[in-house]
Coordinates of C-alpha atoms in Angstrom, one line a residue:
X1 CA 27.3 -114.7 181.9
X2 CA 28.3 -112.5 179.3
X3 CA 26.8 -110.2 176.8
X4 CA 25.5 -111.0 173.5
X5 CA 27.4 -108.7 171.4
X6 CA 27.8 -108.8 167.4
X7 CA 30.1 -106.1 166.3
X8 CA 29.1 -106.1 162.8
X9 CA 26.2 -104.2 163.6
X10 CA 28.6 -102.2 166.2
X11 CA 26.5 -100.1 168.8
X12 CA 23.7 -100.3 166.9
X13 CA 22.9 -103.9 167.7
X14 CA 21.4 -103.9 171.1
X15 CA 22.5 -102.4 174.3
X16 CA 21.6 -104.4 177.5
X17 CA 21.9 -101.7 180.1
X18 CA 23.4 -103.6 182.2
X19 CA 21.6 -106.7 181.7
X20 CA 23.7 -110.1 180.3
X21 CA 22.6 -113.3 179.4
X22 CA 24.4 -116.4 179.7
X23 CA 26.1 -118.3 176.8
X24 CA 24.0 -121.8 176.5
X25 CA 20.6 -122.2 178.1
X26 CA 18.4 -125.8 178.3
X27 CA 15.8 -126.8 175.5
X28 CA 14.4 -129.4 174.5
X29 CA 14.9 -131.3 171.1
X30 CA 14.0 -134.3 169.1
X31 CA 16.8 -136.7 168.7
X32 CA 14.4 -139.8 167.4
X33 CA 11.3 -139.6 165.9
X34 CA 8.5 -141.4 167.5
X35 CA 5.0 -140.6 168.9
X36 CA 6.3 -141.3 172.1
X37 CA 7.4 -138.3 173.5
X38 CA 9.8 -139.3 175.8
X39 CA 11.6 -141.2 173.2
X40 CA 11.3 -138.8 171.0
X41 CA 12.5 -136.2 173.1
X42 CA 15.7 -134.9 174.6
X43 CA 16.8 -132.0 177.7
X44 CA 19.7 -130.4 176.4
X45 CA 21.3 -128.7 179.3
X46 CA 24.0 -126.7 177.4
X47 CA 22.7 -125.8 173.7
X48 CA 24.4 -122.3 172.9
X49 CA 22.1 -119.0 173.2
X50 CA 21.1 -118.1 169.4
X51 CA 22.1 -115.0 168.3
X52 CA 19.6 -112.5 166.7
X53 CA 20.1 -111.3 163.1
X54 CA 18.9 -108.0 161.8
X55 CA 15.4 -108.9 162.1
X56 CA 15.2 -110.5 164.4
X57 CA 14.1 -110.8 168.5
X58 CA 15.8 -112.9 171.1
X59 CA 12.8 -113.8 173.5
X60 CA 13.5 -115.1 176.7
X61 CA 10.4 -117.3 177.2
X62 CA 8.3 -117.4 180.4
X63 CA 5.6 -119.3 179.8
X64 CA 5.1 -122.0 176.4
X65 CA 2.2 -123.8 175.8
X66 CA 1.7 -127.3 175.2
X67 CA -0.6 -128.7 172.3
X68 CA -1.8 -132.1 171.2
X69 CA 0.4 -132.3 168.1
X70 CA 3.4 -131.7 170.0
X71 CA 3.5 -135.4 169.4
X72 CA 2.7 -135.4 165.7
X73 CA 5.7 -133.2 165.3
X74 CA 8.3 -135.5 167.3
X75 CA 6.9 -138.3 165.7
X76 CA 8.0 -136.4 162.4
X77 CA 4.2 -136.4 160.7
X78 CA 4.2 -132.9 159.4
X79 CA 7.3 -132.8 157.4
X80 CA 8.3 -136.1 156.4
X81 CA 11.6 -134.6 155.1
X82 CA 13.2 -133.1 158.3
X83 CA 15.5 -135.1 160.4
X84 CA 16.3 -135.2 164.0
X85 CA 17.9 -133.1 165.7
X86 CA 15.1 -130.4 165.3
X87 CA 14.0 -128.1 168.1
X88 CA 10.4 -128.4 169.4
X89 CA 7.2 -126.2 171.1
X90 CA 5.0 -124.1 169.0
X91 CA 4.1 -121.1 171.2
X92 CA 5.9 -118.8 173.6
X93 CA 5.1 -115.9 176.1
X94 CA 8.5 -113.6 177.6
X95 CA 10.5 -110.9 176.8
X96 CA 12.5 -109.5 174.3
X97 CA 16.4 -109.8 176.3
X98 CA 17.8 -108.8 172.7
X99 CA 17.6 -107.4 168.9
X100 CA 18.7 -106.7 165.5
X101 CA 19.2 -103.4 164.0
X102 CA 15.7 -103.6 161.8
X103 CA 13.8 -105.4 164.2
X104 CA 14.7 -102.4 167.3
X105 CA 12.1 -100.3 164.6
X106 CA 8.9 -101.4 166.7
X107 CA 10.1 -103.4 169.8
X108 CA 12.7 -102.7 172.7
X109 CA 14.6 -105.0 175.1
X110 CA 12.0 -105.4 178.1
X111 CA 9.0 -105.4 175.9
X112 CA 6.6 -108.5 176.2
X113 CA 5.8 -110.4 172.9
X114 CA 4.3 -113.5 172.5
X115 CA 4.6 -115.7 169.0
X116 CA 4.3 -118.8 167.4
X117 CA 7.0 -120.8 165.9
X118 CA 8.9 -123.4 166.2
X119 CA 11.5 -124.2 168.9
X120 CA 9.3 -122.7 172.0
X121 CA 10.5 -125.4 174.1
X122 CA 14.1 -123.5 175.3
X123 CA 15.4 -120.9 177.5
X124 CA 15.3 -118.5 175.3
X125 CA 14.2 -118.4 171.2
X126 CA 15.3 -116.2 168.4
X127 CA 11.7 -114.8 166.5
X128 CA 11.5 -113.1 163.5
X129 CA 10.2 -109.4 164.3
X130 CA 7.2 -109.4 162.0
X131 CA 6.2 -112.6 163.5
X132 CA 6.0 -111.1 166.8
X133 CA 2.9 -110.2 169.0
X134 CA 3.3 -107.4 171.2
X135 CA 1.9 -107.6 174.6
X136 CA 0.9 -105.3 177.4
X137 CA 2.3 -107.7 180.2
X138 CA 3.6 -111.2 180.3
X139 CA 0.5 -113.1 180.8
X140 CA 0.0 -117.1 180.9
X141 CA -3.6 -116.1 179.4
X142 CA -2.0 -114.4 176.2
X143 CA -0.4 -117.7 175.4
X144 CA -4.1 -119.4 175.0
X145 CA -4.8 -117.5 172.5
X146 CA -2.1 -118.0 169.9
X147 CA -2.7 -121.6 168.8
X148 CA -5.8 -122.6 170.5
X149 CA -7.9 -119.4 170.5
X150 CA -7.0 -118.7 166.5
X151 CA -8.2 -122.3 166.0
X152 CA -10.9 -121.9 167.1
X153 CA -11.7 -118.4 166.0
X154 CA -10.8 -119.0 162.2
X155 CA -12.0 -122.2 161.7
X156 CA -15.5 -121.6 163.2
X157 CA -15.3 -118.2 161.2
X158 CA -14.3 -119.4 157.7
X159 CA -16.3 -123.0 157.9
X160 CA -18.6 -122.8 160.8
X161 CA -21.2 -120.4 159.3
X162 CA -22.5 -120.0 162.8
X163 CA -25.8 -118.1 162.9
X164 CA -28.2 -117.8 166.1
X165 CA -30.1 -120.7 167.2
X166 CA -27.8 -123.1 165.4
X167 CA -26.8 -126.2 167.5
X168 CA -23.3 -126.6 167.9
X169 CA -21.4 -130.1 169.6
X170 CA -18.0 -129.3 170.6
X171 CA -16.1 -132.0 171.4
X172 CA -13.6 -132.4 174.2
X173 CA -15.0 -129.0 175.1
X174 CA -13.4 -128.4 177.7
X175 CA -9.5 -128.4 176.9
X176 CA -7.4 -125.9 175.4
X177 CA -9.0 -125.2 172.2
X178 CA -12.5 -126.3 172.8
X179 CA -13.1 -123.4 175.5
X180 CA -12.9 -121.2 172.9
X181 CA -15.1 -123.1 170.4
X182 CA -17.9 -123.0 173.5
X183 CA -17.6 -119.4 173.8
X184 CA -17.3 -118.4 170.5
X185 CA -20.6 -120.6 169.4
X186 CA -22.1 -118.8 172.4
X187 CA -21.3 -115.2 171.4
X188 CA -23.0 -116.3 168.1
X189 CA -26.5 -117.1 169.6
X190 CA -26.1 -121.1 168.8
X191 CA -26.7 -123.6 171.5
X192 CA -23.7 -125.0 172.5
X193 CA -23.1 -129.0 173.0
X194 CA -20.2 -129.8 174.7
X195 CA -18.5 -133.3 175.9
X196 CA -16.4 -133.8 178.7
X197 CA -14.7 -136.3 180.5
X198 CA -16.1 -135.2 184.3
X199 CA -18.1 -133.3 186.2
X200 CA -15.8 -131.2 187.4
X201 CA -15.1 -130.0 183.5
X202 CA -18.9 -130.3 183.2
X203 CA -18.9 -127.2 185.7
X204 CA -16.2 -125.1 184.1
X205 CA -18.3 -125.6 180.9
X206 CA -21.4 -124.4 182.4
X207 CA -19.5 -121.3 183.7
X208 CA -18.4 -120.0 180.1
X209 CA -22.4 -120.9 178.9
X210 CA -22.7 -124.6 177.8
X211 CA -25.9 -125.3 177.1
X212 CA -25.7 -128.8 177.1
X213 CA -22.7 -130.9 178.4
X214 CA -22.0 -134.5 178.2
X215 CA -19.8 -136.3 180.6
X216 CA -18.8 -139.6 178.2
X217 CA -17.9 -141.4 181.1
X218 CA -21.2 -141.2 182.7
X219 CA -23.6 -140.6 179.6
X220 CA -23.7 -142.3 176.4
X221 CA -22.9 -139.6 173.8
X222 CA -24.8 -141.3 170.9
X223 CA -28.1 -141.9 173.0
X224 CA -28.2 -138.3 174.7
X225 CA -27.6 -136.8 171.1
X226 CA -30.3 -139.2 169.7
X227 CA -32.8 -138.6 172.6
X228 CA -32.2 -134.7 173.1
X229 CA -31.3 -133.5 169.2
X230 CA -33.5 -136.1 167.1
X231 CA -33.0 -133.4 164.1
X232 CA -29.4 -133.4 164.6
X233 CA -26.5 -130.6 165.0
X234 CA -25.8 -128.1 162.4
X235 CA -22.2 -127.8 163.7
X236 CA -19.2 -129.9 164.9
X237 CA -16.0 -128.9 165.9
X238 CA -13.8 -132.1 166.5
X239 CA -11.0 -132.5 167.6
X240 CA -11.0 -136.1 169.5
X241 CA -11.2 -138.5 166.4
X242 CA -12.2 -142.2 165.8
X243 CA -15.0 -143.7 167.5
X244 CA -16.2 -139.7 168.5
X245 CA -15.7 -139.0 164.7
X246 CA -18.1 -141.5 163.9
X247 CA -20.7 -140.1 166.3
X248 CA -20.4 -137.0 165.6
X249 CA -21.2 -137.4 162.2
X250 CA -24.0 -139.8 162.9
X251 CA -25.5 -136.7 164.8
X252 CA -25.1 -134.4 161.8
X253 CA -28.1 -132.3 160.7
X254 CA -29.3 -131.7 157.0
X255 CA -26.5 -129.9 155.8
X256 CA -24.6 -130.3 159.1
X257 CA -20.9 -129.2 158.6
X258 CA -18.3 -130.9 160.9
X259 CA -15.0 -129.2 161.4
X260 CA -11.9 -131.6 161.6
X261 CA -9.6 -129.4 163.9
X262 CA -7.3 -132.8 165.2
X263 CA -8.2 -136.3 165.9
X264 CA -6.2 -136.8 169.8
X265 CA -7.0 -140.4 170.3
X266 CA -4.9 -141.4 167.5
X267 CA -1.9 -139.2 168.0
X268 CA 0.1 -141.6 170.1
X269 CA -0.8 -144.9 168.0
X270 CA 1.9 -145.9 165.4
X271 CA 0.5 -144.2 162.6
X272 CA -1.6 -141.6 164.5
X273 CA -4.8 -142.3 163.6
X274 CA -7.5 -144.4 165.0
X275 CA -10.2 -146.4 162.4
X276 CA -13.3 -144.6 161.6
X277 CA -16.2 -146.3 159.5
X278 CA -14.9 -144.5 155.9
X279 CA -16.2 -146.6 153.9
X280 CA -19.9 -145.4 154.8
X281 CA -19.2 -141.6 154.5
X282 CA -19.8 -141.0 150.8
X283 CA -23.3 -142.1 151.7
X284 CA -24.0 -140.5 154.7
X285 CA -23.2 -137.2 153.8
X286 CA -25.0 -137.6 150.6
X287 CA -27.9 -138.8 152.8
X288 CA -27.6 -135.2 154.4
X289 CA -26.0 -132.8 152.3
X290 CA -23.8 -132.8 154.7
X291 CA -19.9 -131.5 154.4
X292 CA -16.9 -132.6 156.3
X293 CA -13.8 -130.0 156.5
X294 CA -10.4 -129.9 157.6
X295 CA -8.5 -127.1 158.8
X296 CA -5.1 -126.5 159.9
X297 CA -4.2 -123.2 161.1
X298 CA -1.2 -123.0 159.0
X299 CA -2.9 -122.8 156.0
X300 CA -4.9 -119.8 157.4
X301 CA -1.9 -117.6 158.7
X302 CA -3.5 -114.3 156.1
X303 CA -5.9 -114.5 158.2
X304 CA -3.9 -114.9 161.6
X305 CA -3.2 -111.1 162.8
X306 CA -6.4 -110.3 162.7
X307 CA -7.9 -113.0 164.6
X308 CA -5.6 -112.6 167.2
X309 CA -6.0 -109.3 167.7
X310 CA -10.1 -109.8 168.2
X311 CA -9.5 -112.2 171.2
X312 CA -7.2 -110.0 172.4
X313 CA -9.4 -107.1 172.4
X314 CA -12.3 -109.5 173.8
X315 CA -9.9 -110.9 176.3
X316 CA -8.9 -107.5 177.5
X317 CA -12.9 -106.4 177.5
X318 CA -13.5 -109.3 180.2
X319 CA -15.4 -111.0 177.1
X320 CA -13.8 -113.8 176.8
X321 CA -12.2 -116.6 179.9
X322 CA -8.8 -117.8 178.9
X323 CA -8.5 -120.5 181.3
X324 CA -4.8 -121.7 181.6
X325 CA -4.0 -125.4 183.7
X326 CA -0.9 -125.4 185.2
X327 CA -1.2 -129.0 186.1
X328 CA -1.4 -128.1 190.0
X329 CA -3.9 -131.2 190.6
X330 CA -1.4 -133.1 189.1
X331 CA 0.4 -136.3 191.5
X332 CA 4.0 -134.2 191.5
X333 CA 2.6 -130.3 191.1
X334 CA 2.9 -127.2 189.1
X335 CA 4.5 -127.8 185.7
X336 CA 7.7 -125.6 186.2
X337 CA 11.2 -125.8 184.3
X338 CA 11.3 -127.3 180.9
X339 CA 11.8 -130.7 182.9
X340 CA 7.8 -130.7 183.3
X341 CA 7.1 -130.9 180.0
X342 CA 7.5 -133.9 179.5
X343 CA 4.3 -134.6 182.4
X344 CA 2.6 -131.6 180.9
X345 CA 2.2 -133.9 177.9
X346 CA 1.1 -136.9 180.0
X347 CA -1.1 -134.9 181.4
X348 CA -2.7 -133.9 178.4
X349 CA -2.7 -137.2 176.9
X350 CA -5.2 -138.6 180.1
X351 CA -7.5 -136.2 179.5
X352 CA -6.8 -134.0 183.0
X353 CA -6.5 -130.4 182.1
X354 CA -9.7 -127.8 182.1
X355 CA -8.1 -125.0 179.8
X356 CA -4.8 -124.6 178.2
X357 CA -1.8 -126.6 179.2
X358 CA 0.9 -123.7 180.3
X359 CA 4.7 -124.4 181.6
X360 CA 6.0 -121.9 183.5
X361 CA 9.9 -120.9 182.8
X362 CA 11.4 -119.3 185.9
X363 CA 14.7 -117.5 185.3
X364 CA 16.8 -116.7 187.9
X365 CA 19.0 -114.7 185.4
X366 CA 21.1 -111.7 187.1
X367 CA 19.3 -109.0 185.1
X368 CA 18.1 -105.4 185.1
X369 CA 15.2 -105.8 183.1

């Protein structure tokens, strides 16, 4: 180990009291693009530690969080421009280890941030300071909120006009962003639809106040929708895509809105999609007034401070359940070490986790922190 020291900014860089941090660290990075993740992907055991720059904050990550278009972005679908090598993992939970000169302003070394941006999936990542979230404590249940909670949160805000007694369907309701869709619905007085892919998930739904949840595997979603909600659902929040897609617009209202948040069941095909019956959508949603939006959180991020600073405030009131899946009903255990990620992904992929997909990163790192 030795210090991260950059003289230019002399003393006034950072001073580790005694703390050091070694010279390369493991990450992960894509090396090929494809939407299979472990082609695409690559553990780099000796990648050099990034140095801050003036701004800047070197975070030594604790926990990161794994999303469904983790594959989208190894497969090289959101910027067709950018070539491998490039470092992956949205979202990151750990402390600040080290810091430029305008960046020690508002934050210190020891002080728990979480952020979003790329390159999550290492040892440690360098984050601009204003990008930054400060923390009370490093908590796996922060990290829920970043991606998935300010999904939910914005898009249901901005194109959900929720009102009480709306019916809302929330589809794979009970992963990562979906709890938060449930809860949010249900803090808005609407009666909340939610599908699911067992009864165990079927319980944790009930528990943050489902109204209504349908296991697919055991229930046919298009009958119990037809059957329970002939006039339809004012509300959709997808993320599932294809053949769900189709229903869920099937079981739109008069001037039902459906939210496009992802579309999962097409993210590991070729060209990540899966068919849905297009051709017929002019005409339904003329039938219905009905609207169909998309929404991608990046194109909200204005809006992204404050949203994250109401769930944390209705986290910290005991509103709000952040559940986090470790993957400890998985065949091999906990997903620990960035070696795991690579499960966590499987995992996610076979529709196992209740909650948030979390990695823990121990560190074993000789420190006084």
């Amino acid at each position: 180990s030795r210090p991260i020291l950059d003289m230019s900014y002399s003393r006034h860089f950072l001073d580790f009291q005694g703390s050091s941090i070694p010279s390369s660290m493991k990450k992960l990075v894509v090396t090929k693009l494809s939407q299979n993740f472990r082609e695409a992907v690559t553990l780099q055991q000796d990648s050099p530690v990034p140095l801050p720059g003036d701004g800047d904050l070197l975070v030594r990550n604790r926990f990161v969080g794994i999303n469904a278009s983790d594959i989208n972005y190894s497969a090289g679908r959101y910027d067709a421009s950018v070539k491998p090598p490039f470092d992956i993992g949205f979202e990151g939970v750990g402390d600040v280890v080290a810091l430029g000169l305008s960046a020690s302003a508002d934050y210190t070394v020891g002080q728990a941030v979480a952020y979003v941006k790329a390159g999550s999936f290492a040892e440690y990542t360098v984050v601009p300071a204003r990008q930054a979230v400060p923390l009370p404590s490093v908590k796996p249940e922060f990290l829920t909120l970043m991606v998935s909670g300010a999904t939910a949160y914005l898009s249901l805000k901005e194109l959900g006009d929720l009102s009480e007694g709306k019916k809302v369907l929330v589809t794979a309701a009970a992963g990562g962003t979906g709890q938060f869709a449930v809860q949010l619905a249900k803090k808005a007085k609407c009666h909340v639809i939610g599908t699911c892919s067992s009864d165990e998930k079927g319980g944790f739904l009930k528990s943050i106040g489902c109204d209504r949840t349908i296991n697919y595997k055991t229930e046919k979603v298009e009958s119990v929708l037809r059957k329970d909600y002939p006039e339809g659902v004012d509300v959709v929040y997808e993320s599932v895509g294809g053949k769900m897609f189709d229903l869920a617009l099937d079981a739109l209202a008069i001037k039902g809105r459906l939210i496009v948040i992802g579309f999962i069941a097409g993210y590991q095909n070729p060209t990540g999609l899966q068919p849905i019956k297009a051709e017929v959508l002019p005409a339904k949603l003329l039938k219905k007034s009905a609207s169909v939006r998309g929404f991608f959180l990046n194109h909200y991020l204005s809006d992204y401070k404050m949203a994250l600073q109401h769930l944390l405030k209705m986290y910290e009131r005991g509103d709000l359940v952040c559940e986090v899946d470790f993957g400890d009903m998985s065949p091999e255990g906990k997903f620990t070490g960035l070696e795991s990620v690579f499960r966590a992904v499987d995992y996610m992929y076979m529709g196992k986790n209740i909650g948030k997909i979390v990695v823990e990163l121990p560190h074993s790192v000789n420190s006084k922190l």
